[in-house]
Coordinates of C-alpha atoms in Angstrom, one line a residue:
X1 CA 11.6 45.3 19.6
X2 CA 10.9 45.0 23.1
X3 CA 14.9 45.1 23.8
X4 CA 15.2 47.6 22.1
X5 CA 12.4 49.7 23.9
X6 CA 14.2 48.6 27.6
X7 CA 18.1 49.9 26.1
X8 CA 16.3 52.9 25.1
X9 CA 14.3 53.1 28.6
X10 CA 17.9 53.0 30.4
X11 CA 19.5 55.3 28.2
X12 CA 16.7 58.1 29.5
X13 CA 17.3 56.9 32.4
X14 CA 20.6 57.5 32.1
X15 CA 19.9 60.8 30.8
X16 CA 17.6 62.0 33.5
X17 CA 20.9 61.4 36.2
X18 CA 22.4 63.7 34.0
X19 CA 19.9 66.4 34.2
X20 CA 19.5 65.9 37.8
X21 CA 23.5 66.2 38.2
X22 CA 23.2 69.8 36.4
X23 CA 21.1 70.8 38.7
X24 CA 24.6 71.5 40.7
X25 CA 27.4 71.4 38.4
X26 CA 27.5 72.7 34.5
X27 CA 24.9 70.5 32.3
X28 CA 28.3 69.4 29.6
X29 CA 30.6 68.2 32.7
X30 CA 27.9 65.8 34.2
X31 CA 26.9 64.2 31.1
X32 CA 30.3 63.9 30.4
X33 CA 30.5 62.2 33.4
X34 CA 27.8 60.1 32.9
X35 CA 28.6 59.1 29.5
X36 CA 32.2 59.3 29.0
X37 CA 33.5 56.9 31.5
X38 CA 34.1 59.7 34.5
X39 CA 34.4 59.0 37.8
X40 CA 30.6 58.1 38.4
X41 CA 30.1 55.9 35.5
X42 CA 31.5 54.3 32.9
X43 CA 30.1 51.6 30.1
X44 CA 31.4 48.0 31.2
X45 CA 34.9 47.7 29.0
X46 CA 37.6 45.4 28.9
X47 CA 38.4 41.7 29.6
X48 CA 38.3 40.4 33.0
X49 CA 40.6 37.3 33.3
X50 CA 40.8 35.4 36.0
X51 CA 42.7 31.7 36.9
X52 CA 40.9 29.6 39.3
X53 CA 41.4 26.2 40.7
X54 CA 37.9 24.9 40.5
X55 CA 36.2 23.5 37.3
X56 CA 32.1 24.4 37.4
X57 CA 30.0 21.3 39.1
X58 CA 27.0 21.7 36.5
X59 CA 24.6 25.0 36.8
X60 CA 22.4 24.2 39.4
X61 CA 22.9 27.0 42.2
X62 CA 21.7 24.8 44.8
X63 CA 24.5 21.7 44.5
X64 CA 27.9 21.5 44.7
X65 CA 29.3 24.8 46.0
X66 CA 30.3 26.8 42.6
X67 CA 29.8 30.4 43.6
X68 CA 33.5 31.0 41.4
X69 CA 31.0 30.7 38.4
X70 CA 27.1 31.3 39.3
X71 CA 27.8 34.4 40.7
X72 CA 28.2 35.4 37.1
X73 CA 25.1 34.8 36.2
X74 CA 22.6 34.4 39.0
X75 CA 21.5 37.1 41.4
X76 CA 19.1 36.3 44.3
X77 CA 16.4 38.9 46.1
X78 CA 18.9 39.7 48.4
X79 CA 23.5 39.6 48.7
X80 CA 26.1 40.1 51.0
X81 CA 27.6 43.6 51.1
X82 CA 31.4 43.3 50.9
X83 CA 31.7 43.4 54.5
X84 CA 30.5 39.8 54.3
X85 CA 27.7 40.2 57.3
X86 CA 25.5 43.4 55.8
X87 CA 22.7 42.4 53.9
X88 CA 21.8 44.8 50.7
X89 CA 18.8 44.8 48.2
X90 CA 19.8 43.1 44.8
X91 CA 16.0 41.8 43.1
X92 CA 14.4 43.0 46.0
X93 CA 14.5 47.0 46.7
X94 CA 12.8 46.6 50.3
X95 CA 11.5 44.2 52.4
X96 CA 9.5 43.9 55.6
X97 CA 10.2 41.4 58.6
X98 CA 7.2 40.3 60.8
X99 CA 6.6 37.1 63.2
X100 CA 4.5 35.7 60.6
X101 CA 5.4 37.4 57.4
X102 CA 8.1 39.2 54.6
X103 CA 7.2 41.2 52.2
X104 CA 9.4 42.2 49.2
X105 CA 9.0 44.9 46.9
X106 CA 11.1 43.9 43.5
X107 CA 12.9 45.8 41.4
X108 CA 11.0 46.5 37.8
X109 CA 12.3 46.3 34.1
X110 CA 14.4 43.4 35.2
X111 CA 14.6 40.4 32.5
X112 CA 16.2 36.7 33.0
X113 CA 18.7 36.2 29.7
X114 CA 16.0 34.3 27.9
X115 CA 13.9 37.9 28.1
X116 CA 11.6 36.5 30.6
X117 CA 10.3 39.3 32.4
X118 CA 11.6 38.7 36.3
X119 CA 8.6 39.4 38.7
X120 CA 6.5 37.7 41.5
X121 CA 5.8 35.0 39.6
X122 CA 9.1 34.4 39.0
X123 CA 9.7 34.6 42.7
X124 CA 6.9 32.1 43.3
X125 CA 8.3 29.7 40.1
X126 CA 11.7 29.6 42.1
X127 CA 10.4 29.5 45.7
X128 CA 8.8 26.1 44.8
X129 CA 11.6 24.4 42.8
X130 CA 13.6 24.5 45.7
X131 CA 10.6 23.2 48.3
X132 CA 11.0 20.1 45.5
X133 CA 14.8 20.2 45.9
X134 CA 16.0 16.9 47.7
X135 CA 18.8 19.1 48.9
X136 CA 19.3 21.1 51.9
X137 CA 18.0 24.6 50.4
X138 CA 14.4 22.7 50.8
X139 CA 15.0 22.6 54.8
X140 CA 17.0 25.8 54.8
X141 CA 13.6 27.6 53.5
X142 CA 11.0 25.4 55.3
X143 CA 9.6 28.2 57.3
X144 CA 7.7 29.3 54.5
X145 CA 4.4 27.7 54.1
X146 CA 3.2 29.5 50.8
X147 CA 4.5 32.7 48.9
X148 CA 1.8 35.1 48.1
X149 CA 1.8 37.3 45.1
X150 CA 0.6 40.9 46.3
X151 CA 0.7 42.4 42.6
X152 CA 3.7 41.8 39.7
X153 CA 6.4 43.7 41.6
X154 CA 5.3 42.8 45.2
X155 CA 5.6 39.3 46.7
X156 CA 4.7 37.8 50.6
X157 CA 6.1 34.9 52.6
X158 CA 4.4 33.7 54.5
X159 CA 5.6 31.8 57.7
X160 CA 5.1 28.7 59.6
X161 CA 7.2 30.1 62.6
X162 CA 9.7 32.9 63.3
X163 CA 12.3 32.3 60.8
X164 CA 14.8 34.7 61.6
X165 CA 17.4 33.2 59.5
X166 CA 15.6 33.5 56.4
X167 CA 16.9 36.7 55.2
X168 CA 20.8 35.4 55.2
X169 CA 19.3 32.3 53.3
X170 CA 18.1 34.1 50.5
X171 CA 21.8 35.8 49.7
X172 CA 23.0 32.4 49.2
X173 CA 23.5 30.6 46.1
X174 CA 20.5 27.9 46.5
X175 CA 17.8 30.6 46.1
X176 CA 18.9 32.3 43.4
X177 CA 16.6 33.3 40.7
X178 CA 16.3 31.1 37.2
X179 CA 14.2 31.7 34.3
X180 CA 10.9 30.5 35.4
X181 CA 10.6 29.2 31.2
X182 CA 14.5 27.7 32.4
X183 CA 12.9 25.6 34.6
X184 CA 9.5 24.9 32.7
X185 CA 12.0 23.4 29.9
X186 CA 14.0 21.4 32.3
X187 CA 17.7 22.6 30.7
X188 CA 18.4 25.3 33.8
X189 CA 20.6 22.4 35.2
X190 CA 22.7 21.9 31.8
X191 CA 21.9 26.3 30.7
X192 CA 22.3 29.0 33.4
X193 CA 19.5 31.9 32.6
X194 CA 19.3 34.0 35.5
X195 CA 19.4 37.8 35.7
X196 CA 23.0 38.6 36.4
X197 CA 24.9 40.8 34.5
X198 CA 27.0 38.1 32.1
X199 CA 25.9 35.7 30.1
X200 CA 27.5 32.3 29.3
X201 CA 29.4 32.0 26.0
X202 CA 29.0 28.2 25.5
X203 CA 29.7 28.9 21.7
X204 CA 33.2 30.4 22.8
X205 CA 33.7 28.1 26.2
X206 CA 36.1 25.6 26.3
X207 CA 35.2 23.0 28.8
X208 CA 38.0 22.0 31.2
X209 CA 39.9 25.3 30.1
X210 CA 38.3 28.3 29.5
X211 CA 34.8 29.6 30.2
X212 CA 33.4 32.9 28.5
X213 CA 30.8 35.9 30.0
X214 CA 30.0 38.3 28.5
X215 CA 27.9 41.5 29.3
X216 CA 24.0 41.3 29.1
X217 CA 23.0 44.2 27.6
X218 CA 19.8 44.4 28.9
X219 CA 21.0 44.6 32.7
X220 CA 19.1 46.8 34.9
X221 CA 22.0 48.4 36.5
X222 CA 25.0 49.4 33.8
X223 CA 26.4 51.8 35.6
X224 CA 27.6 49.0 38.6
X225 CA 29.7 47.0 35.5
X226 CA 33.4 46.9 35.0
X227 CA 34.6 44.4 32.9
X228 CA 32.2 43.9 29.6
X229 CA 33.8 40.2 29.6
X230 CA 34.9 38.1 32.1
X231 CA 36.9 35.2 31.3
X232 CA 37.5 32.4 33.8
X233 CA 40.5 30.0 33.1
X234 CA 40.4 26.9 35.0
X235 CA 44.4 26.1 36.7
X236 CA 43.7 23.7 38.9
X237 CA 47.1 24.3 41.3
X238 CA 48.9 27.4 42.3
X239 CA 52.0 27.2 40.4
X240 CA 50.1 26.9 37.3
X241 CA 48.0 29.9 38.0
X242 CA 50.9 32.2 38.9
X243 CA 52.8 30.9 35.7
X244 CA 49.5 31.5 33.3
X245 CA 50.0 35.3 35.0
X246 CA 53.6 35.4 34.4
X247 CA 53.1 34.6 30.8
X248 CA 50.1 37.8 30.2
X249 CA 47.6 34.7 29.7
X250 CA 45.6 35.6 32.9
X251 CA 45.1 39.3 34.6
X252 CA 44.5 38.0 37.9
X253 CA 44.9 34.6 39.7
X254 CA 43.3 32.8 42.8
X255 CA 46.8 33.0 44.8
X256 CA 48.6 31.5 47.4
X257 CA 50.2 33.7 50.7
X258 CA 53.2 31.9 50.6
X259 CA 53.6 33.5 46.7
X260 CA 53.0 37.7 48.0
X261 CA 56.7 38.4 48.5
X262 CA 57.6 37.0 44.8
X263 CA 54.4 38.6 43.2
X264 CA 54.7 42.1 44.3
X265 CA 58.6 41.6 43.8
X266 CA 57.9 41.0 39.8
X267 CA 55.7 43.8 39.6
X268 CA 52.5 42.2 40.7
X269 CA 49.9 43.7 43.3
X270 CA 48.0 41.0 46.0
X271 CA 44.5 41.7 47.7
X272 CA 43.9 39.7 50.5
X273 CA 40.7 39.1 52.5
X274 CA 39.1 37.1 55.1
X275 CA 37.7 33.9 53.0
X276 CA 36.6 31.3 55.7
X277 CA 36.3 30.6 59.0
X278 CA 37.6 27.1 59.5
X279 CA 37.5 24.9 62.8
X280 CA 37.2 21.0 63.7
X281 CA 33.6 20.6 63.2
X282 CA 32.2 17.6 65.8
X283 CA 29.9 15.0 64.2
X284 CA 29.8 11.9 66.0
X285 CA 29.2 13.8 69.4
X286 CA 27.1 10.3 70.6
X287 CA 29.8 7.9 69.6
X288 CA 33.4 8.0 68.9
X289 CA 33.6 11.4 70.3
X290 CA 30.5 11.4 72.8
X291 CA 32.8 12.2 75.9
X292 CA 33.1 15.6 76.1
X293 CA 36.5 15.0 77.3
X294 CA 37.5 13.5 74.0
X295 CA 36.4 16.6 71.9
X296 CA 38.4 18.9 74.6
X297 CA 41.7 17.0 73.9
X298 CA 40.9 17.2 70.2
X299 CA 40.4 21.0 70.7
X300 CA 43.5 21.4 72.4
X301 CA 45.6 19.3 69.9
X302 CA 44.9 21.7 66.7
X303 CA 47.7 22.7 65.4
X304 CA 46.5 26.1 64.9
X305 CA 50.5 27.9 64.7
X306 CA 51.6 25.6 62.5
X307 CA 49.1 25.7 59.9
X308 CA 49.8 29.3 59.6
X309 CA 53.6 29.4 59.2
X310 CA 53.5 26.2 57.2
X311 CA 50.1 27.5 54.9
X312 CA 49.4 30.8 55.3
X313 CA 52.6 32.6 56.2
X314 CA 51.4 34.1 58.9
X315 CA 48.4 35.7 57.7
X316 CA 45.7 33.5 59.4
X317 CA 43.3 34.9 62.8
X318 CA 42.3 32.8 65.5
X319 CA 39.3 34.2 67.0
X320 CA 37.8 32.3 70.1
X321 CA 34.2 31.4 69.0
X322 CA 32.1 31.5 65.5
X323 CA 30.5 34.8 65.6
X324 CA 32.4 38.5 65.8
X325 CA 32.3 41.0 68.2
X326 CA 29.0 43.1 67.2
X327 CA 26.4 40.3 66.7
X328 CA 23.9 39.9 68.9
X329 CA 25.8 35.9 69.8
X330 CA 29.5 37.5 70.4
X331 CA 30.3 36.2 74.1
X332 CA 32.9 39.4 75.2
X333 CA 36.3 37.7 77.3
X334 CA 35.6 34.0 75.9
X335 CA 38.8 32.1 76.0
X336 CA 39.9 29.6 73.0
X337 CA 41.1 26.3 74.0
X338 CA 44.7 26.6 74.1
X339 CA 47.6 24.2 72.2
X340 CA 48.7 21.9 74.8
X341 CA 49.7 18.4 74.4
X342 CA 49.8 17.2 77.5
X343 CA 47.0 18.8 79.1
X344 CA 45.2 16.8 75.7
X345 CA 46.5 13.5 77.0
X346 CA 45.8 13.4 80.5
X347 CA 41.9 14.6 79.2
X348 CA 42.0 11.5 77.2
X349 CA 43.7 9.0 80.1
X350 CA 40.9 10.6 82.3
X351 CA 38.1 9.6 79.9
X352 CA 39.7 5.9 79.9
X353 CA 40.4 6.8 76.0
X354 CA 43.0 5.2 74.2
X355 CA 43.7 3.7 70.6
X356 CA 41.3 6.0 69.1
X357 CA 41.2 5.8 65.3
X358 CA 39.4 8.3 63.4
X359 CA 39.3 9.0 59.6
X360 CA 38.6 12.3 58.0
X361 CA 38.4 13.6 54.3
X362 CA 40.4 16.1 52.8
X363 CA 41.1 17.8 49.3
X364 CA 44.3 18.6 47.6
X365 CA 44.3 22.0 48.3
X366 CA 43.8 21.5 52.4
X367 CA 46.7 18.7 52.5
X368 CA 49.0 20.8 54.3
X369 CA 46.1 21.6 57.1
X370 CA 45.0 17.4 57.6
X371 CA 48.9 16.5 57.4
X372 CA 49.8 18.5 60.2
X373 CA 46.1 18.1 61.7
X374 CA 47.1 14.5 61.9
X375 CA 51.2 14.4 63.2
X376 CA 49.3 16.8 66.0
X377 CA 46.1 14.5 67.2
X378 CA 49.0 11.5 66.8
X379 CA 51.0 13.3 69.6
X380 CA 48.0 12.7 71.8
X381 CA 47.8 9.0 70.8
X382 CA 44.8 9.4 68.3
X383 CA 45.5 7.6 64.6
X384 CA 43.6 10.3 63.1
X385 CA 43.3 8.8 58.8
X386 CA 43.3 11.4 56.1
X387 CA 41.1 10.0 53.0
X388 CA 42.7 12.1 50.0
X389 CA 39.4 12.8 47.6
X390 CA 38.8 15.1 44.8
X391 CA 37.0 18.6 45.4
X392 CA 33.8 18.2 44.3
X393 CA 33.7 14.7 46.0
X394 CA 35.1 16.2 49.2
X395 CA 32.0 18.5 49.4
X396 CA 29.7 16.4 49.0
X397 CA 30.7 14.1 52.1
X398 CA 30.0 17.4 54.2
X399 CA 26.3 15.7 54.9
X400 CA 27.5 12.0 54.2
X401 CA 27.6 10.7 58.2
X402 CA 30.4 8.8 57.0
X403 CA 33.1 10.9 59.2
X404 CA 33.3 11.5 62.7
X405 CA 34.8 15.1 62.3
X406 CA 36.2 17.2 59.2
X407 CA 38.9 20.8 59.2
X408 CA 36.4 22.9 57.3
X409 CA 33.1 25.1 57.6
X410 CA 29.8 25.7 56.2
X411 CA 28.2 28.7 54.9
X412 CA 24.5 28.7 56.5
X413 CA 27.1 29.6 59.6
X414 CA 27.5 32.9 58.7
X415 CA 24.2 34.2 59.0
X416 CA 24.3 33.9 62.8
X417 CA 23.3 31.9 65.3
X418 CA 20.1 31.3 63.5
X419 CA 21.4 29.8 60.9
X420 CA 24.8 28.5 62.9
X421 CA 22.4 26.3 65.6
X422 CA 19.4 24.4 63.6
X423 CA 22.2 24.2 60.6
X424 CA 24.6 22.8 62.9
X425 CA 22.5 21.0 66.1
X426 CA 19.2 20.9 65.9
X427 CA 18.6 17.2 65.8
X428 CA 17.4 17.5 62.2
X429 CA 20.0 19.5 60.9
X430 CA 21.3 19.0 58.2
X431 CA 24.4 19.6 58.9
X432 CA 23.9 17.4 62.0
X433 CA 24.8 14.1 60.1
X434 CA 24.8 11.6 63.2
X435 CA 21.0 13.1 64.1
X436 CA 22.6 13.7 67.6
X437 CA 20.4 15.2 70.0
X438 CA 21.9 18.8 71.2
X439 CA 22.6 19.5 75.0
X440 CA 18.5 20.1 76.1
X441 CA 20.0 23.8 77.1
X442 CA 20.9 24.5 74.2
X443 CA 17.6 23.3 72.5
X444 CA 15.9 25.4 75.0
X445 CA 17.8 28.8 74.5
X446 CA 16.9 29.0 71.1
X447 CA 13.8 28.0 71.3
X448 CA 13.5 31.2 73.2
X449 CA 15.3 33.5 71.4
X450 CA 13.1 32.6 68.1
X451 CA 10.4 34.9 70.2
X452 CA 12.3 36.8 72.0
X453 CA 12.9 40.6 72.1
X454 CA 15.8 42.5 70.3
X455 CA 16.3 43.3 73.9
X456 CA 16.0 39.9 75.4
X457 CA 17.9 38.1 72.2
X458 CA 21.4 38.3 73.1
X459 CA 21.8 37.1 76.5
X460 CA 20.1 34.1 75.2
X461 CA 22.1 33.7 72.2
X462 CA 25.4 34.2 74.2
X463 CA 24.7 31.5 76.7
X464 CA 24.4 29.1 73.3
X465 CA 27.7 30.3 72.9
X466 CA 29.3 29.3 75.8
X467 CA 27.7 26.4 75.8
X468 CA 28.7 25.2 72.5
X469 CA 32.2 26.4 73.9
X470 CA 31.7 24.4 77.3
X471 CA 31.1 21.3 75.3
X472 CA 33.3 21.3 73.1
X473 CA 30.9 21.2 70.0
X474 CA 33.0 23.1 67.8
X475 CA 36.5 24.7 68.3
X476 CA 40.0 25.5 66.8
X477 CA 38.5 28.6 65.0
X478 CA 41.1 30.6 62.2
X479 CA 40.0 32.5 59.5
X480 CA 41.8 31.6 56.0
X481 CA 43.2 34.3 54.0
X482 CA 42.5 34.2 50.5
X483 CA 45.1 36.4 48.1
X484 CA 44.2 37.6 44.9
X485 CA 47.6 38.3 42.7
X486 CA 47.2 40.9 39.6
X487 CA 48.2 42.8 37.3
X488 CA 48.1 46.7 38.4
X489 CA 48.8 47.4 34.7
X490 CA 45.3 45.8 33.5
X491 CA 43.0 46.1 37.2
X492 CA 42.9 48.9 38.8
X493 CA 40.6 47.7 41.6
X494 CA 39.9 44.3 42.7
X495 CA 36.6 43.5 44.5
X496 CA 36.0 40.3 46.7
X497 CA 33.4 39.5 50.0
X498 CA 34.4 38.7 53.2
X499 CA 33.8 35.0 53.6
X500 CA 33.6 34.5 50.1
X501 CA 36.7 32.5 48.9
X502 CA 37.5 31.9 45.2
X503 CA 35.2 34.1 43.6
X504 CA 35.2 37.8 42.9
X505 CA 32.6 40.3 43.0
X506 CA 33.4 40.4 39.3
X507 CA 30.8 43.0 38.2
X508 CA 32.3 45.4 40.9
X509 CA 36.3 45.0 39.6
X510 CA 37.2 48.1 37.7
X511 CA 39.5 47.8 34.8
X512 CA 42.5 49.9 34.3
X513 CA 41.4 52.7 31.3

């Protein structure tokens, strides 16, 4: 009964847009528009699917990265906009940002799967199963000393400190919202019951193969849907994709650049975005590469070119440090470390530096980007190992301390430099896997900017930046392309974030009529 009550509450709803569009145009053409599947809205119809190289890693939101399927599912207080750096209202409609406080005002008639109704409580439920995580959500939300409930639809953090990074941590995948009766009955690791706007299809799923969403039909916000199924086909290499899309078994396909010519010659379209910003991330700045001259010759040996005529056909950017021009940490006129060989040997011969042996993991699908990583650090004289691992494996020695540097990045770096700098250097980081205290500068700066003006912040946070650039910390920055190939005859629109690889915005795709 209750269902039935919220359908018929969003079908006035619905209604009452109507009446509010006649207010300017004739009363039949909006609700034709509004019910019809006109330009403003549609119902959710057709059957989104999509070939991806990654199998799910279990439904806990807060381990192994597996945004390619959560995302289905789970929705969190606040997301990333497609631009990849805006942050929008998704279970919250508003917040407010003090020193010592944020308030959120949440949306109403929202309900988790299971029909739990989603409210501060459920905010509260969720806050604390991550404060009991042994993971590094737990750290990445330890400014919060206790979250309030104000009334059902109204909820307060409160703060141990300034914790200006917060708000990008709560887009991410390890505060999502569960079912608080999910994680009363213990089966949200094994179950996803979140709030998004599919539901798993275990009945249907095929595990290894084929994994089945379908619309919830109790989602606050039809009119945002596309597909009313989404259908996620696990191809775990590139050729196999493309041929799954050849064959009409798949409408669209986590691609590969070095494929665009042949797709869009046979017919196909290709979206391409910005997916990651890779560089040589430092760990073992105390030992093996404590010399700050040793990073430098590191930084000078990537092989930046090459990996983007051999990898991404020439589609790759090479900005000079982690942050765009526009935030507040952008240093304007900062030089990258250019390729040069010999300028990276006589660093090393200075430092007294030779026979240096390094390992480094890698996946499958960054072979191309270690192999030539290591044929360039051997041109310098450093035996630079690849250890070959599977993808789930490979993420999870991100915070092993078992490797003195990795090709990759992390996603608390996007949020800025407060999330980049504790993430990455603090000595407690946890991303920081030697524990190796940062340059006390650098310590210092931020320590500042955490009470600093809007005024005063930048100047602070750019000196971090060159710093970090100075010492060599991090370096070799490009930004992967990912490339989406489809079929224009099934999608009319494909939908992805900025620094969001292998997953869609898949609610936001629109379906060809």
């Amino acid at each position: 009964m209750e269902g039935f009550l919220l359908h018929l509450r969003r079908k006035c709803q619905m209604l009452r847009k109507a009446i509010d569009c006649a207010k300017y145009t004739a009363v039949a053409s909006c609700i034709a528009v509004a019910f019809s599947g006109g330009a403003v809205y549609a119902e959710p119809h057709g059957t989104l699917r999509w070939g991806i190289g990654f199998e799910p890693q279990g439904w806990n939101p807060q381990l192994p990265p597996n945004t390619t399927y959560t995302q289905l599912v789970y929705e969190g207080l606040m997301r990333m906009a497609p631009d990849g750096t805006t942050i929008e209202p998704a279970l919250a409609t508003e917040w407010t940002v003090t020193p010592t406080e944020i308030t959120f005002k949440l949306r109403e008639d929202v309900v988790f799967h299971d029909g739990t109704p989603f409210n501060a409580d459920a905010v509260i439920a969720n806050i604390e199963n991550v404060q009991k995580a042994s993971n590094r959500w737990r750290e990445a939300i330890g400014g919060i000393d206790k979250v309030v409930k104000v009334d059902d639809h109204t909820v307060r953090f409160d703060l141990l400190s300034p914790s200006p990074s917060l708000p990008f941590t709560l887009t991410q995948r390890g505060l999502n919202m569960i079912s608080p009766k999910a994680l009363a009955d213990g089966i949200w690791e094994r179950q996803p019951v979140g709030t998004g706007p599919y539901v798993f299809n275990q009945s249907e799923t095929v595990s290894g193969s084929t994994y089945v969403f379908d619309y919830f039909g109790d989602y606050y916000d039809p009119e945002s849907v596309g597909p009313k199924r989404v259908e996620l086909s696990y191809l775990p290499d590139a050729a196999s994709r493309y041929n799954a899309l050849l064959a009409g078994q798949v409408d669209a396909v986590d691609g590969d650049p070095t494929q665009m010519p042949t797709a869009e010659a046979q017919g196909f379209s290709n979206h391409v975005w910005s997916t990651l910003r890779y560089h040589l991330l430092m760990f073992d700045r105390a030992g093996a590469l404590g010399d700050v001259r040793v990073r430098k010759a590191l930084c000078m040996a990537m092989p930046l070119q090459h990996i983007n005529a051999a990898r991404y056909d020439g589609l790759l950017k090479f900005p000079s440090q982690r942050f765009d021009e526009g935030d507040p940490a952008h240093l304007s006129g900062l030089k990258a470390y250019e390729y040069d060989i010999e300028g990276a040997k006589a660093l090393l011969a200075e430092a007294g530096v030779s026979n240096l042996s390094l390992q480094f993991p890698s996946p499958d699908f960054m072979r191309i980007i270690s192999e030539l990583t290591k044929e360039s650090f051997g041109m310098i004289g450093v035996d630079a190992e690849i250890v070959m691992m599977p993808t789930p494996e490979y993420f999870q020695t991100f915070y092993s301390g078992r490797y003195p540097f990795i090709v990759n990045t992390m996603t608390p770096e996007n949020g800025g430099m407060f999330n980049y700098y504790p993430f990455r250097f603090a000595e407690d980081g946890p991303a920081n896997t030697f524990k190796v205290a940062p340059p006390p500068r650098l310590e210092e700066l931020y320590q500042r900017a955490l009470t600093a003006t809007a005024e005063e912040q930048p100047a602070l946070l750019q000196e971090m930046t060159q710093i970090i650039h100075d010492e060599a910390l991090d370096c070799g920055y490009f930004d992967t392309a990912g490339v989406v190939h489809y079929n224009g005859e099934t999608i009319a629109e494909i939908a992805t974030t900025t620094w969001e690889p292998s997953a869609l915005r898949y609610k936001d795709v629109k379906m060809a009529k």
